[in-house]
mmCIF file of C-alpha atoms in Angstrom:
data_model
loop_
_atom_site.group_PDB
_atom_site.id
_atom_site.type_symbol
_atom_site.label_atom_id
_atom_site.label_comp_id
_atom_site.label_asym_id
_atom_site.label_seq_id
_atom_site.Cartn_x
_atom_site.Cartn_y
_atom_site.Cartn_z
ATOM 1 C CA ARG A 16 0.171 0.115 -0.239
ATOM 2 C CA LEU A 17 3.174 2.893 0.610
ATOM 3 C CA ILE A 18 4.468 1.691 -2.664
ATOM 4 C CA ALA A 19 1.120 2.555 -4.755
ATOM 5 C CA LYS A 20 0.500 5.025 -1.924
ATOM 6 C CA LYS A 21 3.907 6.755 -3.536
ATOM 7 C CA MET A 22 3.275 5.216 -7.219
ATOM 8 C CA GLN A 23 -0.451 7.993 -7.388
ATOM 9 C CA LEU A 24 2.569 10.888 -5.707
ATOM 10 C CA THR A 25 4.634 10.459 -8.120
ATOM 11 C CA ALA A 26 2.268 10.442 -11.082
ATOM 12 C CA GLU A 27 -0.207 13.712 -9.386
ATOM 13 C CA ALA A 28 3.580 15.214 -9.543
ATOM 14 C CA GLU A 29 4.345 14.813 -12.562
ATOM 15 C CA GLU A 30 0.794 15.725 -14.012
ATOM 16 C CA LEU A 31 0.982 19.400 -12.284
ATOM 17 C CA LYS A 32 4.417 20.011 -13.819
ATOM 18 C CA PRO A 33 2.594 21.595 -17.047
ATOM 19 C CA PHE A 34 1.039 23.683 -15.069
ATOM 20 C CA PHE A 35 3.529 25.064 -13.107
ATOM 21 C CA MET A 36 5.845 26.105 -15.713
ATOM 22 C CA LYS A 37 3.345 27.696 -17.622
ATOM 23 C CA GLU A 38 2.302 30.002 -14.627
ATOM 24 C CA VAL A 39 6.048 30.541 -13.849
ATOM 25 C CA GLY A 40 6.127 31.770 -17.558
ATOM 26 C CA SER A 41 3.278 34.018 -17.569
ATOM 27 C CA HIS A 42 4.943 35.151 -14.289
ATOM 28 C CA PHE A 43 8.264 35.614 -16.012
ATOM 29 C CA ASP A 44 6.879 37.615 -19.171
ATOM 30 C CA ASP A 45 4.805 40.463 -16.311
ATOM 31 C CA PHE A 46 7.804 40.173 -15.131
ATOM 32 C CA VAL A 47 10.269 41.576 -17.639
ATOM 33 C CA THR A 48 7.050 43.681 -18.836
ATOM 34 C CA ASN A 49 7.352 45.574 -16.041
ATOM 35 C CA LEU A 50 10.860 46.218 -15.823
ATOM 36 C CA ILE A 51 10.738 47.601 -19.384
ATOM 37 C CA GLU A 52 8.899 49.598 -18.358
ATOM 38 C CA LYS A 53 10.394 50.797 -14.862
ATOM 39 C CA SER A 54 13.409 51.669 -16.854
ATOM 40 C CA ALA A 55 11.520 53.685 -19.537
ATOM 41 C CA SER A 56 9.579 55.823 -16.808
ATOM 42 C CA LEU A 57 13.016 56.476 -15.246
ATOM 43 C CA ASP A 58 14.787 57.669 -18.181
ATOM 44 C CA ASN A 59 11.970 60.397 -18.958
ATOM 45 C CA GLY A 60 12.310 61.503 -15.406
ATOM 46 C CA GLY A 61 16.052 62.514 -15.303
ATOM 47 C CA CYS A 62 15.198 64.666 -18.120
ATOM 48 C CA ALA A 63 12.437 66.269 -16.045
ATOM 49 C CA LEU A 64 14.193 66.352 -12.667
ATOM 50 C CA THR A 65 17.591 68.718 -14.953
ATOM 51 C CA THR A 66 14.712 71.599 -13.686
ATOM 52 C CA PHE A 67 14.507 71.266 -10.659
ATOM 53 C CA SER A 68 16.913 71.937 -7.753
ATOM 54 C CA VAL A 69 18.900 69.008 -5.820
ATOM 55 C CA LEU A 70 16.926 68.998 -3.631
ATOM 56 C CA GLU A 71 13.701 69.024 -4.716
ATOM 57 C CA GLY A 72 15.281 65.950 -7.737
ATOM 58 C CA GLU A 73 15.848 63.915 -4.571
ATOM 59 C CA LYS A 74 12.615 64.652 -2.841
ATOM 60 C CA ASN A 75 10.677 63.713 -5.817
ATOM 61 C CA ASN A 76 13.289 60.894 -5.787
ATOM 62 C CA HIS A 77 12.279 59.164 -2.728
ATOM 63 C CA ARG A 78 8.775 60.050 -2.557
ATOM 64 C CA THR A 79 8.614 57.956 -6.053
ATOM 65 C CA LYS A 80 10.555 55.152 -4.184
ATOM 66 C CA ASP A 81 8.199 55.504 -1.570
ATOM 67 C CA LEU A 82 5.675 55.246 -3.674
ATOM 68 C CA ARG A 83 6.422 52.043 -5.940
ATOM 69 C CA ALA A 84 8.725 50.203 -3.381
ATOM 70 C CA PRO A 85 5.528 47.655 -2.205
ATOM 71 C CA PRO A 86 3.994 46.476 -5.257
ATOM 72 C CA GLU A 87 7.458 45.863 -6.267
ATOM 73 C CA GLN A 88 8.540 44.125 -3.517
ATOM 74 C CA GLY A 89 5.237 41.966 -3.010
ATOM 75 C CA LYS A 90 5.728 40.978 -6.944
ATOM 76 C CA ILE A 91 9.186 40.148 -5.557
ATOM 77 C CA PHE A 92 8.017 37.788 -3.080
ATOM 78 C CA THR A 93 5.529 36.278 -4.927
ATOM 79 C CA PHE A 94 7.850 35.128 -7.459
ATOM 80 C CA TYR A 95 10.393 33.696 -4.920
ATOM 81 C CA TYR A 96 7.607 32.158 -2.936
ATOM 82 C CA PHE A 97 6.433 30.327 -6.253
ATOM 83 C CA PHE A 98 9.646 29.075 -7.266
ATOM 84 C CA LEU A 99 10.326 28.339 -3.728
ATOM 85 C CA TYR A 100 7.292 25.815 -3.849
ATOM 86 C CA ILE A 101 8.511 24.911 -6.863
ATOM 87 C CA PHE A 102 11.387 23.585 -5.784
ATOM 88 C CA TYR A 103 9.932 21.957 -2.361
ATOM 89 C CA LEU A 104 7.900 19.539 -4.316
ATOM 90 C CA LEU A 105 10.268 18.288 -6.850
ATOM 91 C CA LEU A 106 12.214 17.388 -3.563
ATOM 92 C CA LEU A 107 9.556 15.395 -2.216
ATOM 93 C CA SER A 108 9.060 14.177 -5.181
ATOM 94 C CA ASP A 109 12.779 12.932 -5.293
ATOM 95 C CA LEU A 110 13.176 11.684 -1.852
ATOM 96 C CA LEU A 111 9.770 10.096 -2.348
ATOM 97 C CA VAL A 112 11.922 7.901 -5.908
ATOM 98 C CA LEU A 113 15.047 7.544 -4.076
ATOM 99 C CA TYR A 114 13.127 6.043 -0.318
ATOM 100 C CA LEU A 115 11.467 3.787 -3.021
ATOM 101 C CA ILE A 116 14.609 2.261 -4.265
ATOM 102 C CA ARG A 117 15.492 2.553 -1.028
ATOM 103 C CA LEU A 118 12.550 0.074 0.022
ATOM 104 C CA ILE A 119 13.272 -2.004 -3.002
ATOM 105 C CA MET A 120 17.008 -2.634 -2.341
ATOM 106 C CA LYS A 121 16.346 -3.325 1.157
ATOM 107 C CA ALA A 122 13.331 -6.100 -0.052
ATOM 108 C CA HIS A 123 15.801 -7.478 -2.287
ATOM 109 C CA SER A 124 18.405 -8.551 0.604
ATOM 110 C CA PHE A 125 15.344 -9.423 2.481
ATOM 111 C CA VAL A 126 14.648 -12.517 0.396
ATOM 112 C CA ARG A 127 18.870 -13.183 -0.705
ATOM 113 C CA GLU A 128 19.249 -13.170 2.463
ATOM 114 C CA ASN A 129 16.540 -15.842 4.109
ATOM 115 C CA VAL A 130 15.334 -17.205 0.721
ATOM 116 C CA PRO A 131 18.644 -19.158 0.606
ATOM 117 C CA ARG A 132 18.427 -20.875 4.480
ATOM 118 C CA VAL A 133 14.339 -22.134 4.156
ATOM 119 C CA LEU A 134 15.835 -23.377 1.121
ATOM 120 C CA ASN A 135 18.198 -25.651 3.119
ATOM 121 C CA SER A 136 16.122 -25.627 6.185
ATOM 122 C CA ALA A 137 13.371 -28.270 3.810
ATOM 123 C CA LYS A 138 16.204 -29.526 1.759
ATOM 124 C CA GLU A 139 17.645 -30.703 5.253
ATOM 125 C CA LYS A 140 13.799 -31.287 6.113
ATOM 126 C CA SER A 141 14.164 -30.028 9.295
ATOM 127 C CA SER A 142 11.639 -29.433 11.778
ATOM 128 C CA THR A 143 11.745 -25.617 12.655
ATOM 129 C CA VAL A 144 12.014 -23.152 9.664
ATOM 130 C CA PRO A 145 14.241 -20.400 10.496
ATOM 131 C CA VAL A 146 11.704 -17.508 9.949
ATOM 132 C CA PRO A 147 12.275 -13.799 10.815
ATOM 133 C CA THR A 148 10.099 -12.379 13.074
ATOM 134 C CA VAL A 149 8.528 -9.687 12.418
ATOM 135 C CA ASN A 150 10.511 -7.143 14.355
ATOM 136 C CA GLN A 151 13.232 -8.301 13.171
ATOM 137 C CA TYR A 152 11.323 -7.473 9.701
ATOM 138 C CA LEU A 153 9.894 -3.477 11.076
ATOM 139 C CA TYR A 154 13.741 -3.125 12.751
ATOM 140 C CA PHE A 155 15.312 -3.801 9.186
ATOM 141 C CA LEU A 156 13.423 -1.385 7.087
ATOM 142 C CA PHE A 157 14.455 1.313 9.744
ATOM 143 C CA ALA A 158 17.215 0.909 10.616
ATOM 144 C CA PRO A 159 20.392 2.486 8.589
ATOM 145 C CA THR A 160 21.290 -0.235 6.190
ATOM 146 C CA LEU A 161 20.910 -1.651 3.879
ATOM 147 C CA ILE A 162 21.990 -5.021 4.438
ATOM 148 C CA TYR A 163 19.426 -8.055 6.333
ATOM 149 C CA ARG A 164 21.024 -9.646 9.074
ATOM 150 C CA ASP A 165 18.859 -10.999 11.863
ATOM 151 C CA SER A 166 20.340 -9.092 14.623
ATOM 152 C CA TYR A 167 23.199 -5.888 14.842
ATOM 153 C CA PRO A 168 25.396 -4.761 16.930
ATOM 154 C CA SER A 169 25.007 -2.481 19.466
ATOM 155 C CA TYR A 170 26.176 0.692 20.313
ATOM 156 C CA LEU A 171 27.431 -1.357 23.281
ATOM 157 C CA GLU A 172 28.751 -4.089 21.532
ATOM 158 C CA GLY A 173 31.587 -0.738 19.820
ATOM 159 C CA LEU A 174 32.330 0.344 23.334
ATOM 160 C CA LEU A 175 33.399 -3.406 23.517
ATOM 161 C CA ILE A 176 35.536 -3.678 20.594
ATOM 162 C CA LEU A 177 37.222 -0.020 21.402
ATOM 163 C CA LEU A 178 37.696 -1.505 24.643
ATOM 164 C CA ILE A 179 39.090 -4.816 23.470
ATOM 165 C CA LEU A 180 42.334 -2.190 21.956
ATOM 166 C CA PHE A 181 43.023 -1.179 25.596
ATOM 167 C CA LEU A 182 42.521 -4.675 26.894
ATOM 168 C CA GLY A 183 44.981 -6.140 24.970
ATOM 169 C CA VAL A 184 48.086 -4.036 25.454
ATOM 170 C CA LEU A 185 47.054 -4.605 29.725
ATOM 171 C CA ILE A 186 47.094 -8.030 28.511
ATOM 172 C CA LEU A 187 50.458 -7.424 26.636
ATOM 173 C CA PHE A 188 52.230 -6.044 29.966
ATOM 174 C CA LEU A 189 50.639 -8.443 32.754
ATOM 175 C CA THR A 190 52.086 -11.124 30.855
ATOM 176 C CA PHE A 191 55.601 -9.611 30.446
ATOM 177 C CA PHE A 192 55.557 -8.838 34.794
ATOM 178 C CA ALA A 193 53.966 -12.423 35.166
ATOM 179 C CA PHE A 194 56.757 -14.568 33.281
ATOM 180 C CA LEU A 195 59.423 -11.996 31.801
ATOM 181 C CA HIS A 196 59.703 -10.279 35.641
ATOM 182 C CA CYS A 197 57.974 -12.523 38.567
ATOM 183 C CA TRP A 198 58.374 -16.045 36.575
ATOM 184 C CA LEU A 199 62.066 -15.963 35.687
ATOM 185 C CA ASN A 200 63.509 -13.799 38.561
ATOM 186 C CA ALA A 201 61.773 -16.054 41.109
ATOM 187 C CA PHE A 202 63.496 -19.376 39.111
ATOM 188 C CA ALA A 203 67.015 -16.735 38.711
ATOM 189 C CA GLU A 204 66.893 -16.409 42.518
ATOM 190 C CA MET A 205 66.273 -19.506 43.758
ATOM 191 C CA LEU A 206 68.729 -21.579 41.423
ATOM 192 C CA ARG A 207 71.184 -18.123 42.282
ATOM 193 C CA PHE A 208 71.376 -17.075 38.953
ATOM 194 C CA GLY A 209 73.607 -13.845 38.680
ATOM 195 C CA ASP A 210 72.373 -13.007 34.672
ATOM 196 C CA ARG A 211 69.409 -10.605 35.409
ATOM 197 C CA MET A 212 69.132 -10.054 32.162
ATOM 198 C CA PHE A 213 65.752 -10.703 30.579
ATOM 199 C CA TYR A 214 64.291 -7.574 29.100
ATOM 200 C CA LYS A 215 65.570 -5.035 28.320
ATOM 201 C CA ASP A 216 63.848 -0.438 28.650
ATOM 202 C CA TRP A 217 61.259 -1.648 24.981
ATOM 203 C CA TRP A 218 58.915 0.517 25.820
ATOM 204 C CA ASN A 219 61.175 3.064 25.662
ATOM 205 C CA SER A 220 61.721 1.732 21.839
ATOM 206 C CA THR A 221 62.134 4.695 18.663
ATOM 207 C CA SER A 222 62.475 1.357 16.115
ATOM 208 C CA TYR A 223 61.307 -1.842 16.054
ATOM 209 C CA SER A 224 64.400 -4.082 15.623
ATOM 210 C CA ASN A 225 65.588 -1.699 18.923
ATOM 211 C CA TYR A 226 61.919 -3.554 20.417
ATOM 212 C CA TYR A 227 62.789 -6.695 19.078
ATOM 213 C CA ARG A 228 65.553 -7.602 21.299
ATOM 214 C CA THR A 229 65.132 -5.226 24.252
ATOM 215 C CA TRP A 230 61.758 -6.922 24.516
ATOM 216 C CA ASN A 231 62.423 -10.610 25.189
ATOM 217 C CA VAL A 232 66.435 -10.981 25.631
ATOM 218 C CA VAL A 233 65.754 -14.460 26.628
ATOM 219 C CA VAL A 234 64.315 -15.591 23.343
ATOM 220 C CA HIS A 235 66.125 -13.016 20.650
ATOM 221 C CA ASP A 236 69.197 -14.447 22.514
ATOM 222 C CA TRP A 237 68.914 -17.669 20.900
ATOM 223 C CA LEU A 238 67.225 -16.858 18.287
ATOM 224 C CA TYR A 239 70.773 -14.949 17.211
ATOM 225 C CA TYR A 240 73.007 -17.103 18.029
ATOM 226 C CA TYR A 241 70.982 -20.621 16.475
ATOM 227 C CA ALA A 242 69.177 -19.237 14.353
ATOM 228 C CA TYR A 243 70.027 -15.414 12.515
ATOM 229 C CA LYS A 244 74.042 -17.069 12.666
ATOM 230 C CA ASP A 245 73.276 -20.322 10.998
ATOM 231 C CA PHE A 246 70.709 -18.646 8.136
ATOM 232 C CA LEU A 247 73.743 -16.489 7.761
ATOM 233 C CA TRP A 248 76.011 -18.792 7.505
ATOM 234 C CA LEU A 249 74.058 -20.558 5.134
ATOM 235 C CA PHE A 250 73.361 -17.494 3.165
ATOM 236 C CA SER A 251 76.721 -15.948 3.018
ATOM 237 C CA LYS A 252 77.688 -12.980 5.278
ATOM 238 C CA ARG A 253 75.765 -10.607 2.275
ATOM 239 C CA PHE A 254 72.682 -11.698 2.199
ATOM 240 C CA LYS A 255 72.490 -11.023 5.827
ATOM 241 C CA SER A 256 68.486 -9.950 4.475
ATOM 242 C CA ALA A 257 67.309 -13.787 3.800
ATOM 243 C CA ALA A 258 68.555 -14.116 6.790
ATOM 244 C CA MET A 259 66.813 -11.928 8.727
ATOM 245 C CA LEU A 260 64.039 -12.624 7.145
ATOM 246 C CA ALA A 261 64.629 -16.575 7.656
ATOM 247 C CA VAL A 262 64.421 -16.441 11.830
ATOM 248 C CA PHE A 263 61.148 -13.917 11.165
ATOM 249 C CA ALA A 264 58.918 -17.209 9.597
ATOM 250 C CA VAL A 265 60.699 -19.487 11.737
ATOM 251 C CA SER A 266 59.412 -16.817 14.988
ATOM 252 C CA ALA A 267 56.333 -16.559 12.999
ATOM 253 C CA ILE A 268 55.571 -20.193 12.325
ATOM 254 C CA VAL A 269 56.486 -20.848 16.698
ATOM 255 C CA HIS A 270 53.607 -18.259 17.735
ATOM 256 C CA GLU A 271 50.741 -19.293 15.157
ATOM 257 C CA TYR A 272 51.521 -23.195 16.116
ATOM 258 C CA ALA A 273 50.875 -22.492 20.128
ATOM 259 C CA LEU A 274 48.281 -20.565 19.282
ATOM 260 C CA ALA A 275 46.756 -23.336 17.421
ATOM 261 C CA VAL A 276 46.957 -25.566 19.543
ATOM 262 C CA CYS A 277 45.837 -23.632 22.593
ATOM 263 C CA LEU A 278 42.718 -22.361 19.987
ATOM 264 C CA SER A 279 41.932 -26.104 18.634
ATOM 265 C CA PHE A 280 41.408 -24.517 15.513
ATOM 266 C CA PHE A 281 44.227 -22.438 12.867
ATOM 267 C CA TYR A 282 43.888 -18.922 11.729
ATOM 268 C CA PRO A 283 46.797 -17.266 10.916
ATOM 269 C CA VAL A 284 46.317 -13.554 11.971
ATOM 270 C CA LEU A 285 49.116 -14.020 14.261
ATOM 271 C CA PHE A 286 51.748 -15.016 11.131
ATOM 272 C CA VAL A 287 50.282 -12.886 9.131
ATOM 273 C CA LEU A 288 51.012 -9.441 11.146
ATOM 274 C CA PHE A 289 53.882 -11.243 12.684
ATOM 275 C CA MET A 290 55.437 -12.232 9.058
ATOM 276 C CA PHE A 291 54.615 -9.915 6.760
ATOM 277 C CA PHE A 292 53.455 -6.393 9.364
ATOM 278 C CA GLY A 293 55.868 -7.408 12.029
ATOM 279 C CA MET A 294 58.954 -7.755 9.001
ATOM 280 C CA ALA A 295 57.634 -3.670 6.920
ATOM 281 C CA PHE A 296 58.705 -1.904 9.843
ATOM 282 C CA ASN A 297 61.451 -3.837 11.188
ATOM 283 C CA PHE A 298 62.886 -2.370 8.124
ATOM 284 C CA ILE A 299 60.980 1.139 7.452
ATOM 285 C CA VAL A 300 61.214 1.907 11.429
ATOM 286 C CA ASN A 301 65.101 0.845 11.926
ATOM 287 C CA ASP A 302 67.346 1.797 14.626
ATOM 288 C CA SER A 303 68.133 5.283 12.035
ATOM 289 C CA ARG A 304 64.656 6.655 13.787
ATOM 290 C CA LYS A 305 65.747 8.442 16.949
ATOM 291 C CA ARG A 306 63.244 10.605 17.609
ATOM 292 C CA PRO A 307 60.286 10.542 20.270
ATOM 293 C CA ILE A 308 58.001 10.358 17.594
ATOM 294 C CA TRP A 309 58.527 7.009 17.003
ATOM 295 C CA ASN A 310 58.204 5.671 19.501
ATOM 296 C CA VAL A 311 54.531 7.218 19.866
ATOM 297 C CA LEU A 312 54.028 4.937 16.626
ATOM 298 C CA MET A 313 55.867 2.287 17.933
ATOM 299 C CA TRP A 314 52.888 2.611 20.494
ATOM 300 C CA THR A 315 50.239 3.212 18.700
ATOM 301 C CA SER A 316 50.594 -0.304 16.694
ATOM 302 C CA LEU A 317 51.160 -1.933 19.178
ATOM 303 C CA PHE A 318 47.557 -1.140 20.600
ATOM 304 C CA LEU A 319 46.097 -1.439 17.119
ATOM 305 C CA GLY A 320 48.125 -4.781 16.306
ATOM 306 C CA ILE A 321 47.521 -6.655 19.759
ATOM 307 C CA GLY A 322 43.569 -5.066 19.139
ATOM 308 C CA VAL A 323 42.986 -7.026 15.937
ATOM 309 C CA LEU A 324 44.744 -9.631 17.703
ATOM 310 C CA LEU A 325 41.686 -10.155 19.914
ATOM 311 C CA CYS A 326 39.643 -9.167 17.479
ATOM 312 C CA PHE A 327 39.814 -11.659 15.494
ATOM 313 C CA TYR A 328 41.166 -14.692 17.129
ATOM 314 C CA SER A 329 37.723 -14.364 18.722
ATOM 315 C CA GLN A 330 35.444 -13.823 16.306
ATOM 316 C CA GLU A 331 36.534 -17.257 15.582
ATOM 317 C CA TRP A 332 36.447 -18.895 18.192
ATOM 318 C CA TYR A 333 32.639 -17.397 18.975
ATOM 319 C CA ALA A 334 32.069 -18.635 15.416
ATOM 320 C CA ARG A 335 32.650 -22.356 15.794
ATOM 321 C CA GLN A 336 31.400 -22.244 18.373
ATOM 322 C CA ARG A 337 27.910 -21.288 17.153
ATOM 323 C CA CYS A 338 28.434 -23.056 14.238
ATOM 324 C CA PRO A 339 29.719 -26.460 15.243
ATOM 325 C CA LEU A 340 30.250 -29.237 12.950
ATOM 326 C CA LYS A 341 29.415 -32.942 13.069
ATOM 327 C CA ASN A 342 32.506 -34.753 11.792
ATOM 328 C CA PRO A 343 35.056 -31.681 10.975
ATOM 329 C CA THR A 344 37.725 -32.995 9.188
ATOM 330 C CA PHE A 345 41.225 -31.764 8.584
ATOM 331 C CA LEU A 346 40.122 -28.979 6.178
ATOM 332 C CA ASP A 347 37.399 -27.829 8.799
ATOM 333 C CA TYR A 348 40.014 -27.677 11.539
ATOM 334 C CA ILE A 349 42.054 -25.119 8.920
ATOM 335 C CA GLN A 350 39.146 -23.052 7.551
ATOM 336 C CA PRO A 351 38.213 -19.974 9.311
ATOM 337 C CA ARG A 352 34.270 -20.671 10.985
ATOM 338 C CA SER A 353 33.893 -17.056 10.878
ATOM 339 C CA TRP A 354 33.875 -16.769 6.956
ATOM 340 C CA THR A 355 30.515 -18.695 6.447
ATOM 341 C CA CYS A 356 29.024 -18.661 10.109
ATOM 342 C CA GLN A 357 26.130 -17.181 9.467
ATOM 343 C CA TYR A 358 25.341 -16.770 13.635
ATOM 344 C CA VAL A 359 28.582 -14.811 14.199
ATOM 345 C CA PHE A 360 26.179 -11.784 15.693
#
């Protein structure tokens, strides 16, 4: 009914267009004719004013303006409001057409998202048919989106995502303090181990290369002596970049393996961030960067990187909980479930 009513209003507006254009033309002709007559009368008055004094001419001029101003002003305002009315009428017509297009796009999205689910349910002979409720449909009609979903993230979830940037860095600090400081120092104290250089002032780093050297000195020393030097011997000393690339690959694979075992699924977000972005930052933001702004950029990238890791891995874990498979294969173990699960949000 709403679509039929809007189409009827559009048709009526189209019928009124010739009448309005005719009225505009007649008013415009009258307006031009009045301007020509006024210009001619002003020219004749200019010749007559030469026989009077300057003061008399100014008085007559002011009197003439006072007498003629109201009709001219009324015509101009009438002409202005008429054009304004036409403008608003055309704007309303365009808005109705755009709103109709919006409804068509929403209807297409609604059908496109729900018909496959109903067909799959009928094919599998399921007892329940996943049909959206009326409240879900009405919410979708007024929501500022053209893609239908059964539910949408609220602003609280957006704030939660923002909080996860900050929580990620808090987890980084707690991990650093619990393992690199407390755990290693506890064993060093019990075993009377003298070398307590487990980390350096990585928080003051202005380059990623310095950050990698000072964040975890224990692991860095092992990678330097048994990975970097061996790869350097293998690739010869002329290919230092290749040896460093091999060290990054080994470290990224080990980190991703540890996460895959702990989470019971393979989702190589950490591998991509560490292998590509981490390696690129290591060469771009190198030791030649000494200004404090580079320290700010390093901390900003840490905030973003850890927040991205938490968001992606949490989303994948949630998708695997909401969309479990009956007989998962090895391919299902390594294939991201969040790309296919319809109930992630």
